[in-house]
Amino acid sequence: MTSNDYDPTREGAETDFARRMSYGDYLALDAILGAQHPLSEAHDEMLFIIQHQTTELWMRLAIHELSAARRAIAGDKVQPAMKMLARMSRIFEQLNNAWDVLRTMTPSEYTRFRSQLGQSSGFQSRQYRLIEFLLGNRNHAMLKPHEHDVETTKLLEAELSTPSLYDEVLRLAHRNGLKMPAAVLSRDVRETHSFNEGVLQAWRVVYEAPETHWMLYELAEKLVDFEDYFRRWRFNHVTTVQRVIGFKRGTGGTGGVSYLKRMLEVELFPELWRVRTIL
């Protein structure tokens, strides 16, 4: 070290971690950075692995935030929930940006290792399925890819038996003077919520007088903001897959692009989107 080199120890920085917790220790970086195991010699397989591993990490945070937001709404703690929902939008903004990196991989580069994936596919992600269930898209057919995993099946079944985020929002609105249909409040939460005219008219009351119902108005817009980012993520998924594999079947046996395009039609909070038409 020359006399001109900066020495952080002169300002009190700790550099001896023989008996102290280091940055790598706290973040378990040995485990994380040692979790990439390409099955081919293809250069781009590392990109593919890291893209999906980091997506799963962001989804881990998304589940943490969504679960906490739901609990907060159920407990009438709306302000903390809105902060969590705002963070959800930012999480999916990050996930959207990640597609730009994966799209640097060409079809020719992908074909060099695609066969190594076997039947593995993103639609088998238990965390993605849990997010869908949390948000209310409760497609029971999507339990089948997890039947071999007892613990994951228990986790997803437990989620199906719990009111979704939107269920709790509608119950909150009802508690705060916005009359929601009894059939919606008492419905089987294991099933996906479908559009309801009574719910639409209730939200119309909010949107026609936001200054009177500001809390519910702000919460509704946080939900729309999040679903906007979520829809963009799905759309970018479609275009990325089409750019890389065209209209081939997915590795998991789905129709690939056709399957993903079908997901674009899913509305998580249908009345919040349709209320705009009747204002």
Short mmCIF file of N, CA and C in Angstrom, two decimals, residues 97-260:
data_model
loop_
_atom_site.label_atom_id
_atom_site.label_comp_id
_atom_site.label_asym_id
_atom_site.label_seq_id
_atom_site.Cartn_x
_atom_site.Cartn_y
_atom_site.Cartn_z
N ASN A 97 -37.87 -4.73 -15.39
CA ASN A 97 -36.57 -4.35 -15.94
C ASN A 97 -35.69 -5.57 -16.22
N ALA A 98 -35.88 -6.62 -15.43
CA ALA A 98 -35.05 -7.82 -15.60
C ALA A 98 -35.29 -8.49 -16.95
N TRP A 99 -36.49 -8.36 -17.51
CA TRP A 99 -36.74 -8.95 -18.84
C TRP A 99 -35.81 -8.36 -19.88
N ASP A 100 -35.44 -7.08 -19.71
CA ASP A 100 -34.55 -6.45 -20.68
C ASP A 100 -33.20 -7.15 -20.74
N VAL A 101 -32.76 -7.66 -19.61
CA VAL A 101 -31.48 -8.38 -19.57
C VAL A 101 -31.64 -9.73 -20.26
N LEU A 102 -32.73 -10.46 -19.94
CA LEU A 102 -32.91 -11.78 -20.54
C LEU A 102 -33.08 -11.68 -22.05
N ARG A 103 -33.67 -10.59 -22.52
CA ARG A 103 -33.88 -10.44 -23.96
C ARG A 103 -32.59 -10.24 -24.75
N THR A 104 -31.47 -10.08 -24.06
CA THR A 104 -30.19 -10.01 -24.78
C THR A 104 -29.75 -11.40 -25.25
N MET A 105 -30.45 -12.44 -24.79
CA MET A 105 -30.14 -13.80 -25.21
C MET A 105 -30.93 -14.12 -26.48
N THR A 106 -30.25 -14.51 -27.53
CA THR A 106 -30.89 -14.79 -28.81
C THR A 106 -31.44 -16.22 -28.85
N PRO A 107 -32.33 -16.51 -29.81
CA PRO A 107 -32.84 -17.88 -29.95
C PRO A 107 -31.72 -18.91 -30.15
N SER A 108 -30.71 -18.56 -30.93
CA SER A 108 -29.60 -19.48 -31.17
C SER A 108 -28.86 -19.80 -29.87
N GLU A 109 -28.69 -18.80 -29.03
CA GLU A 109 -27.98 -19.00 -27.75
C GLU A 109 -28.80 -19.87 -26.80
N TYR A 110 -30.12 -19.68 -26.79
CA TYR A 110 -30.98 -20.45 -25.90
C TYR A 110 -31.01 -21.93 -26.28
N THR A 111 -31.03 -22.19 -27.58
CA THR A 111 -31.12 -23.59 -28.02
C THR A 111 -29.90 -24.41 -27.61
N ARG A 112 -28.80 -23.75 -27.26
CA ARG A 112 -27.59 -24.48 -26.88
C ARG A 112 -27.70 -25.16 -25.51
N PHE A 113 -28.70 -24.73 -24.72
CA PHE A 113 -28.84 -25.39 -23.41
C PHE A 113 -30.30 -25.71 -23.07
N ARG A 114 -31.25 -25.37 -23.92
CA ARG A 114 -32.66 -25.57 -23.60
C ARG A 114 -32.98 -27.02 -23.26
N SER A 115 -32.36 -27.96 -23.94
CA SER A 115 -32.65 -29.37 -23.69
C SER A 115 -32.28 -29.79 -22.27
N GLN A 116 -31.36 -29.05 -21.64
CA GLN A 116 -30.93 -29.37 -20.28
C GLN A 116 -32.01 -29.07 -19.24
N LEU A 117 -33.01 -28.28 -19.62
CA LEU A 117 -34.05 -27.87 -18.66
C LEU A 117 -35.04 -28.99 -18.36
N GLY A 118 -35.06 -30.02 -19.23
CA GLY A 118 -36.03 -31.10 -19.03
C GLY A 118 -37.44 -30.55 -19.11
N GLN A 119 -38.28 -30.91 -18.13
CA GLN A 119 -39.67 -30.43 -18.10
C GLN A 119 -39.85 -29.27 -17.12
N SER A 120 -38.74 -28.70 -16.62
CA SER A 120 -38.86 -27.59 -15.68
C SER A 120 -39.36 -26.34 -16.40
N SER A 121 -40.21 -25.59 -15.72
CA SER A 121 -40.82 -24.40 -16.32
C SER A 121 -41.23 -23.42 -15.23
N GLY A 122 -41.26 -22.16 -15.57
CA GLY A 122 -41.60 -21.12 -14.60
C GLY A 122 -43.00 -21.26 -14.03
N PHE A 123 -43.94 -21.86 -14.77
CA PHE A 123 -45.29 -21.97 -14.23
C PHE A 123 -45.34 -22.95 -13.06
N GLN A 124 -44.24 -23.69 -12.83
CA GLN A 124 -44.16 -24.60 -11.69
C GLN A 124 -43.65 -23.90 -10.43
N SER A 125 -43.35 -22.62 -10.52
CA SER A 125 -42.84 -21.88 -9.37
C SER A 125 -43.88 -21.82 -8.25
N ARG A 126 -43.55 -22.36 -7.10
CA ARG A 126 -44.51 -22.34 -5.98
C ARG A 126 -44.72 -20.92 -5.48
N GLN A 127 -43.68 -20.09 -5.55
CA GLN A 127 -43.84 -18.72 -5.08
C GLN A 127 -44.75 -17.92 -6.02
N TYR A 128 -44.59 -18.11 -7.32
CA TYR A 128 -45.48 -17.42 -8.25
C TYR A 128 -46.92 -17.87 -8.02
N ARG A 129 -47.12 -19.18 -7.81
CA ARG A 129 -48.48 -19.67 -7.56
C ARG A 129 -49.04 -19.07 -6.29
N LEU A 130 -48.22 -18.95 -5.27
CA LEU A 130 -48.68 -18.38 -4.01
C LEU A 130 -49.07 -16.91 -4.20
N ILE A 131 -48.30 -16.17 -5.00
CA ILE A 131 -48.65 -14.78 -5.28
C ILE A 131 -50.00 -14.70 -5.99
N GLU A 132 -50.20 -15.55 -7.00
CA GLU A 132 -51.48 -15.58 -7.71
C GLU A 132 -52.63 -15.87 -6.74
N PHE A 133 -52.44 -16.85 -5.87
CA PHE A 133 -53.49 -17.19 -4.91
C PHE A 133 -53.73 -16.04 -3.92
N LEU A 134 -52.66 -15.43 -3.45
CA LEU A 134 -52.78 -14.28 -2.55
C LEU A 134 -53.61 -13.16 -3.17
N LEU A 135 -53.40 -12.97 -4.47
CA LEU A 135 -54.08 -11.88 -5.18
C LEU A 135 -55.49 -12.26 -5.62
N GLY A 136 -55.85 -13.53 -5.46
CA GLY A 136 -57.23 -13.92 -5.74
C GLY A 136 -57.44 -14.75 -6.98
N ASN A 137 -56.40 -14.99 -7.78
CA ASN A 137 -56.54 -15.84 -8.96
C ASN A 137 -56.35 -17.29 -8.51
N ARG A 138 -57.43 -17.93 -8.12
CA ARG A 138 -57.36 -19.21 -7.43
C ARG A 138 -57.75 -20.37 -8.34
N ASN A 139 -56.87 -20.63 -9.28
CA ASN A 139 -57.06 -21.70 -10.25
C ASN A 139 -56.60 -23.02 -9.63
N HIS A 140 -57.54 -23.86 -9.25
CA HIS A 140 -57.21 -25.10 -8.55
C HIS A 140 -56.41 -26.07 -9.43
N ALA A 141 -56.55 -25.94 -10.74
CA ALA A 141 -55.80 -26.83 -11.63
C ALA A 141 -54.30 -26.63 -11.48
N MET A 142 -53.91 -25.44 -11.00
CA MET A 142 -52.48 -25.15 -10.86
C MET A 142 -51.88 -25.73 -9.59
N LEU A 143 -52.68 -26.48 -8.83
CA LEU A 143 -52.12 -27.24 -7.71
C LEU A 143 -51.42 -28.50 -8.21
N LYS A 144 -51.82 -28.97 -9.38
CA LYS A 144 -51.33 -30.27 -9.87
C LYS A 144 -49.81 -30.33 -10.02
N PRO A 145 -49.14 -29.27 -10.51
CA PRO A 145 -47.68 -29.37 -10.64
C PRO A 145 -46.95 -29.52 -9.31
N HIS A 146 -47.69 -29.32 -8.20
CA HIS A 146 -47.05 -29.37 -6.88
C HIS A 146 -47.47 -30.59 -6.05
N GLU A 147 -48.25 -31.48 -6.66
CA GLU A 147 -48.77 -32.62 -5.91
C GLU A 147 -47.67 -33.52 -5.37
N HIS A 148 -46.51 -33.50 -6.02
CA HIS A 148 -45.40 -34.36 -5.58
C HIS A 148 -44.72 -33.81 -4.33
N ASP A 149 -45.00 -32.53 -4.00
CA ASP A 149 -44.35 -31.85 -2.88
C ASP A 149 -45.40 -31.61 -1.79
N VAL A 150 -45.36 -32.41 -0.75
CA VAL A 150 -46.39 -32.36 0.29
C VAL A 150 -46.42 -31.00 0.98
N GLU A 151 -45.26 -30.47 1.34
CA GLU A 151 -45.21 -29.21 2.07
C GLU A 151 -45.73 -28.04 1.23
N THR A 152 -45.34 -28.02 -0.05
CA THR A 152 -45.82 -26.94 -0.92
C THR A 152 -47.32 -27.04 -1.12
N THR A 153 -47.83 -28.25 -1.27
CA THR A 153 -49.27 -28.44 -1.43
C THR A 153 -50.02 -27.95 -0.20
N LYS A 154 -49.50 -28.25 0.98
CA LYS A 154 -50.12 -27.76 2.22
C LYS A 154 -50.12 -26.24 2.27
N LEU A 155 -49.02 -25.64 1.86
CA LEU A 155 -48.90 -24.18 1.86
C LEU A 155 -49.94 -23.56 0.93
N LEU A 156 -50.06 -24.10 -0.26
CA LEU A 156 -51.00 -23.54 -1.24
C LEU A 156 -52.45 -23.80 -0.84
N GLU A 157 -52.71 -24.98 -0.28
CA GLU A 157 -54.07 -25.27 0.19
C GLU A 157 -54.47 -24.33 1.33
N ALA A 158 -53.52 -24.04 2.22
CA ALA A 158 -53.80 -23.11 3.31
C ALA A 158 -54.12 -21.72 2.77
N GLU A 159 -53.39 -21.32 1.73
CA GLU A 159 -53.66 -20.01 1.13
C GLU A 159 -55.04 -19.98 0.50
N LEU A 160 -55.43 -21.06 -0.16
CA LEU A 160 -56.75 -21.12 -0.78
C LEU A 160 -57.87 -20.96 0.25
N SER A 161 -57.62 -21.37 1.46
CA SER A 161 -58.63 -21.30 2.51
C SER A 161 -58.65 -19.95 3.21
N THR A 162 -57.77 -19.05 2.81
CA THR A 162 -57.65 -17.72 3.42
C THR A 162 -58.20 -16.66 2.47
N PRO A 163 -58.97 -15.69 2.98
CA PRO A 163 -59.45 -14.62 2.10
C PRO A 163 -58.28 -13.95 1.37
N SER A 164 -58.48 -13.66 0.10
CA SER A 164 -57.43 -13.02 -0.70
C SER A 164 -57.26 -11.56 -0.28
N LEU A 165 -56.25 -10.93 -0.81
CA LEU A 165 -56.04 -9.51 -0.55
C LEU A 165 -57.28 -8.70 -0.92
N TYR A 166 -57.85 -8.96 -2.09
CA TYR A 166 -59.02 -8.19 -2.53
C TYR A 166 -60.24 -8.51 -1.67
N ASP A 167 -60.38 -9.75 -1.21
CA ASP A 167 -61.46 -10.08 -0.28
C ASP A 167 -61.38 -9.20 0.96
N GLU A 168 -60.19 -9.06 1.49
CA GLU A 168 -60.02 -8.24 2.70
C GLU A 168 -60.27 -6.76 2.41
N VAL A 169 -59.94 -6.30 1.23
CA VAL A 169 -60.21 -4.91 0.86
C VAL A 169 -61.72 -4.67 0.80
N LEU A 170 -62.46 -5.60 0.20
CA LEU A 170 -63.91 -5.45 0.10
C LEU A 170 -64.55 -5.49 1.49
N ARG A 171 -64.04 -6.31 2.36
CA ARG A 171 -64.56 -6.37 3.73
C ARG A 171 -64.24 -5.08 4.48
N LEU A 172 -63.05 -4.56 4.25
CA LEU A 172 -62.69 -3.28 4.86
C LEU A 172 -63.63 -2.18 4.39
N ALA A 173 -63.89 -2.14 3.09
CA ALA A 173 -64.79 -1.12 2.54
C ALA A 173 -66.18 -1.24 3.17
N HIS A 174 -66.65 -2.47 3.34
CA HIS A 174 -67.96 -2.68 3.96
C HIS A 174 -67.98 -2.17 5.40
N ARG A 175 -66.90 -2.42 6.13
CA ARG A 175 -66.82 -1.94 7.52
C ARG A 175 -66.79 -0.43 7.60
N ASN A 176 -66.39 0.20 6.51
CA ASN A 176 -66.28 1.65 6.50
C ASN A 176 -67.43 2.32 5.74
N GLY A 177 -68.58 1.65 5.73
CA GLY A 177 -69.78 2.28 5.21
C GLY A 177 -70.08 2.09 3.75
N LEU A 178 -69.26 1.34 3.06
CA LEU A 178 -69.50 1.08 1.64
C LEU A 178 -70.21 -0.26 1.52
N LYS A 179 -71.50 -0.23 1.18
CA LYS A 179 -72.29 -1.45 1.22
C LYS A 179 -71.87 -2.42 0.12
N MET A 180 -71.33 -3.56 0.53
CA MET A 180 -70.94 -4.61 -0.39
C MET A 180 -71.99 -5.73 -0.38
N PRO A 181 -72.23 -6.39 -1.52
CA PRO A 181 -73.23 -7.46 -1.58
C PRO A 181 -72.91 -8.57 -0.58
N ALA A 182 -73.97 -9.05 0.09
CA ALA A 182 -73.78 -10.12 1.08
C ALA A 182 -73.20 -11.37 0.44
N ALA A 183 -73.58 -11.64 -0.80
CA ALA A 183 -73.07 -12.83 -1.48
C ALA A 183 -71.57 -12.77 -1.70
N VAL A 184 -71.05 -11.57 -1.86
CA VAL A 184 -69.61 -11.40 -2.05
C VAL A 184 -68.88 -11.55 -0.72
N LEU A 185 -69.44 -10.98 0.32
CA LEU A 185 -68.81 -11.04 1.64
C LEU A 185 -68.80 -12.45 2.22
N SER A 186 -69.77 -13.26 1.84
CA SER A 186 -69.88 -14.61 2.41
C SER A 186 -69.50 -15.70 1.40
N ARG A 187 -68.91 -15.33 0.28
CA ARG A 187 -68.61 -16.29 -0.77
C ARG A 187 -67.52 -17.28 -0.33
N ASP A 188 -67.38 -18.36 -1.06
CA ASP A 188 -66.34 -19.34 -0.82
C ASP A 188 -65.00 -18.75 -1.28
N VAL A 189 -64.13 -18.44 -0.33
CA VAL A 189 -62.88 -17.75 -0.68
C VAL A 189 -61.91 -18.66 -1.42
N ARG A 190 -62.20 -19.96 -1.48
CA ARG A 190 -61.33 -20.86 -2.24
C ARG A 190 -61.46 -20.64 -3.74
N GLU A 191 -62.54 -19.99 -4.14
CA GLU A 191 -62.78 -19.74 -5.55
C GLU A 191 -62.33 -18.34 -5.95
N THR A 192 -62.08 -18.15 -7.23
CA THR A 192 -61.67 -16.85 -7.75
C THR A 192 -62.85 -15.88 -7.73
N HIS A 193 -62.61 -14.68 -7.25
CA HIS A 193 -63.65 -13.65 -7.27
C HIS A 193 -63.95 -13.28 -8.72
N SER A 194 -65.22 -13.22 -9.06
CA SER A 194 -65.62 -12.80 -10.40
C SER A 194 -66.33 -11.46 -10.33
N PHE A 195 -66.39 -10.78 -11.46
CA PHE A 195 -66.99 -9.45 -11.50
C PHE A 195 -68.40 -9.47 -10.89
N ASN A 196 -68.68 -8.43 -10.08
CA ASN A 196 -69.97 -8.32 -9.42
C ASN A 196 -70.48 -6.88 -9.58
N GLU A 197 -71.68 -6.76 -10.09
CA GLU A 197 -72.25 -5.43 -10.35
C GLU A 197 -72.40 -4.62 -9.07
N GLY A 198 -72.77 -5.29 -7.98
CA GLY A 198 -72.93 -4.58 -6.72
C GLY A 198 -71.62 -3.99 -6.22
N VAL A 199 -70.53 -4.74 -6.38
CA VAL A 199 -69.21 -4.24 -6.00
C VAL A 199 -68.83 -3.05 -6.88
N LEU A 200 -69.13 -3.16 -8.17
CA LEU A 200 -68.85 -2.05 -9.09
C LEU A 200 -69.57 -0.78 -8.64
N GLN A 201 -70.84 -0.89 -8.29
CA GLN A 201 -71.59 0.29 -7.88
C GLN A 201 -71.08 0.85 -6.55
N ALA A 202 -70.59 -0.01 -5.68
CA ALA A 202 -70.00 0.47 -4.42
C ALA A 202 -68.75 1.29 -4.70
N TRP A 203 -67.88 0.78 -5.59
CA TRP A 203 -66.68 1.55 -5.93
C TRP A 203 -67.04 2.84 -6.68
N ARG A 204 -68.15 2.84 -7.39
CA ARG A 204 -68.59 4.06 -8.07
C ARG A 204 -68.84 5.18 -7.07
N VAL A 205 -69.42 4.81 -5.93
CA VAL A 205 -69.66 5.79 -4.87
C VAL A 205 -68.35 6.44 -4.44
N VAL A 206 -67.31 5.63 -4.30
CA VAL A 206 -66.00 6.12 -3.88
C VAL A 206 -65.41 7.05 -4.93
N TYR A 207 -65.46 6.64 -6.18
CA TYR A 207 -64.80 7.39 -7.24
C TYR A 207 -65.56 8.65 -7.64
N GLU A 208 -66.86 8.71 -7.33
CA GLU A 208 -67.61 9.92 -7.63
C GLU A 208 -67.46 10.97 -6.54
N ALA A 209 -66.98 10.55 -5.36
CA ALA A 209 -66.76 11.50 -4.26
C ALA A 209 -65.51 11.11 -3.49
N PRO A 210 -64.34 11.15 -4.14
CA PRO A 210 -63.11 10.70 -3.48
C PRO A 210 -62.79 11.48 -2.20
N GLU A 211 -63.17 12.77 -2.17
CA GLU A 211 -62.87 13.57 -0.97
C GLU A 211 -63.64 13.07 0.25
N THR A 212 -64.77 12.39 0.02
CA THR A 212 -65.57 11.84 1.11
C THR A 212 -65.06 10.47 1.54
N HIS A 213 -64.48 9.75 0.60
CA HIS A 213 -64.02 8.37 0.86
C HIS A 213 -62.53 8.25 0.55
N TRP A 214 -61.76 9.20 1.04
CA TRP A 214 -60.37 9.30 0.60
C TRP A 214 -59.56 8.05 0.90
N MET A 215 -59.73 7.48 2.06
CA MET A 215 -58.94 6.30 2.43
C MET A 215 -59.18 5.16 1.44
N LEU A 216 -60.45 4.87 1.15
CA LEU A 216 -60.78 3.80 0.22
C LEU A 216 -60.36 4.14 -1.21
N TYR A 217 -60.50 5.40 -1.57
CA TYR A 217 -60.08 5.86 -2.89
C TYR A 217 -58.58 5.67 -3.09
N GLU A 218 -57.81 6.07 -2.08
CA GLU A 218 -56.36 5.94 -2.16
C GLU A 218 -55.95 4.46 -2.19
N LEU A 219 -56.61 3.64 -1.38
CA LEU A 219 -56.29 2.22 -1.35
C LEU A 219 -56.63 1.57 -2.70
N ALA A 220 -57.76 1.93 -3.28
CA ALA A 220 -58.15 1.38 -4.58
C ALA A 220 -57.12 1.73 -5.64
N GLU A 221 -56.64 2.96 -5.62
CA GLU A 221 -55.66 3.36 -6.62
C GLU A 221 -54.31 2.67 -6.42
N LYS A 222 -53.98 2.35 -5.16
CA LYS A 222 -52.76 1.58 -4.91
C LYS A 222 -52.89 0.19 -5.52
N LEU A 223 -54.08 -0.41 -5.42
CA LEU A 223 -54.31 -1.72 -6.01
C LEU A 223 -54.21 -1.67 -7.54
N VAL A 224 -54.79 -0.65 -8.12
CA VAL A 224 -54.74 -0.49 -9.57
C VAL A 224 -53.30 -0.26 -10.02
N ASP A 225 -52.58 0.54 -9.28
CA ASP A 225 -51.18 0.82 -9.62
C ASP A 225 -50.38 -0.47 -9.61
N PHE A 226 -50.58 -1.29 -8.58
CA PHE A 226 -49.86 -2.56 -8.51
C PHE A 226 -50.25 -3.48 -9.66
N GLU A 227 -51.57 -3.62 -9.92
CA GLU A 227 -51.97 -4.53 -10.99
C GLU A 227 -51.47 -4.05 -12.34
N ASP A 228 -51.34 -2.74 -12.50
CA ASP A 228 -50.77 -2.18 -13.73
C ASP A 228 -49.37 -2.73 -13.95
N TYR A 229 -48.52 -2.68 -12.91
CA TYR A 229 -47.16 -3.21 -13.02
C TYR A 229 -47.17 -4.73 -13.22
N PHE A 230 -48.09 -5.41 -12.55
CA PHE A 230 -48.19 -6.86 -12.66
C PHE A 230 -48.56 -7.26 -14.08
N ARG A 231 -49.49 -6.52 -14.68
CA ARG A 231 -49.88 -6.79 -16.07
C ARG A 231 -48.71 -6.54 -17.02
N ARG A 232 -47.95 -5.50 -16.78
CA ARG A 232 -46.78 -5.22 -17.62
C ARG A 232 -45.78 -6.37 -17.53
N TRP A 233 -45.62 -6.90 -16.32
CA TRP A 233 -44.70 -8.02 -16.13
C TRP A 233 -45.15 -9.21 -16.96
N ARG A 234 -46.46 -9.50 -16.93
CA ARG A 234 -46.98 -10.61 -17.73
C ARG A 234 -46.79 -10.34 -19.22
N PHE A 235 -47.05 -9.11 -19.65
CA PHE A 235 -46.90 -8.77 -21.07
C PHE A 235 -45.44 -8.92 -21.50
N ASN A 236 -44.53 -8.41 -20.69
CA ASN A 236 -43.11 -8.54 -21.02
C ASN A 236 -42.66 -9.99 -21.04
N HIS A 237 -43.29 -10.81 -20.21
CA HIS A 237 -43.00 -12.24 -20.22
C HIS A 237 -43.38 -12.83 -21.58
N VAL A 238 -44.57 -12.49 -22.05
CA VAL A 238 -45.03 -12.98 -23.35
C VAL A 238 -44.07 -12.59 -24.47
N THR A 239 -43.74 -11.29 -24.52
CA THR A 239 -42.90 -10.81 -25.63
C THR A 239 -41.49 -11.38 -25.55
N THR A 240 -40.98 -11.58 -24.34
CA THR A 240 -39.64 -12.16 -24.20
C THR A 240 -39.64 -13.61 -24.69
N VAL A 241 -40.64 -14.38 -24.27
CA VAL A 241 -40.73 -15.78 -24.70
C VAL A 241 -40.88 -15.86 -26.22
N GLN A 242 -41.74 -15.02 -26.79
CA GLN A 242 -41.93 -15.05 -28.24
C GLN A 242 -40.65 -14.67 -28.97
N ARG A 243 -39.92 -13.74 -28.41
CA ARG A 243 -38.67 -13.30 -29.03
C ARG A 243 -37.62 -14.41 -29.01
N VAL A 244 -37.63 -15.22 -27.96
CA VAL A 244 -36.59 -16.24 -27.80
C VAL A 244 -36.96 -17.59 -28.42
N ILE A 245 -38.24 -18.03 -28.25
CA ILE A 245 -38.60 -19.36 -28.76
C ILE A 245 -39.72 -19.32 -29.79
N GLY A 246 -40.21 -18.14 -30.14
CA GLY A 246 -41.30 -18.06 -31.10
C GLY A 246 -42.55 -18.70 -30.54
N PHE A 247 -43.17 -19.61 -31.31
CA PHE A 247 -44.41 -20.25 -30.87
C PHE A 247 -44.21 -21.73 -30.52
N LYS A 248 -42.98 -22.07 -30.13
CA LYS A 248 -42.73 -23.43 -29.66
C LYS A 248 -43.46 -23.67 -28.34
N ARG A 249 -43.67 -24.93 -28.03
CA ARG A 249 -44.22 -25.28 -26.72
C ARG A 249 -43.19 -24.98 -25.64
N GLY A 250 -43.68 -24.63 -24.44
CA GLY A 250 -42.78 -24.40 -23.33
C GLY A 250 -42.17 -25.70 -22.85
N THR A 251 -41.09 -25.60 -22.11
CA THR A 251 -40.43 -26.81 -21.61
C THR A 251 -41.33 -27.61 -20.69
N GLY A 252 -42.26 -26.93 -20.02
CA GLY A 252 -43.18 -27.62 -19.11
C GLY A 252 -44.38 -28.22 -19.81
N GLY A 253 -44.46 -28.05 -21.16
CA GLY A 253 -45.55 -28.65 -21.91
C GLY A 253 -46.70 -27.71 -22.22
N THR A 254 -46.65 -26.46 -21.71
CA THR A 254 -47.70 -25.50 -22.01
C THR A 254 -47.57 -25.04 -23.47
N GLY A 255 -48.57 -24.28 -23.91
CA GLY A 255 -48.51 -23.76 -25.27
C GLY A 255 -47.51 -22.65 -25.45
N GLY A 256 -46.75 -22.33 -24.41
CA GLY A 256 -45.76 -21.26 -24.50
C GLY A 256 -46.43 -19.91 -24.59
N VAL A 257 -46.27 -19.24 -25.72
CA VAL A 257 -46.83 -17.90 -25.91
C VAL A 257 -48.35 -17.91 -25.74
N SER A 258 -49.02 -18.93 -26.29
CA SER A 258 -50.49 -18.98 -26.20
C SER A 258 -50.95 -19.06 -24.75
N TYR A 259 -50.24 -19.83 -23.94
CA TYR A 259 -50.57 -19.93 -22.50
C TYR A 259 -50.37 -18.59 -21.81
N LEU A 260 -49.26 -17.94 -22.11
CA LEU A 260 -48.96 -16.67 -21.45
C LEU A 260 -49.94 -15.58 -21.88
#
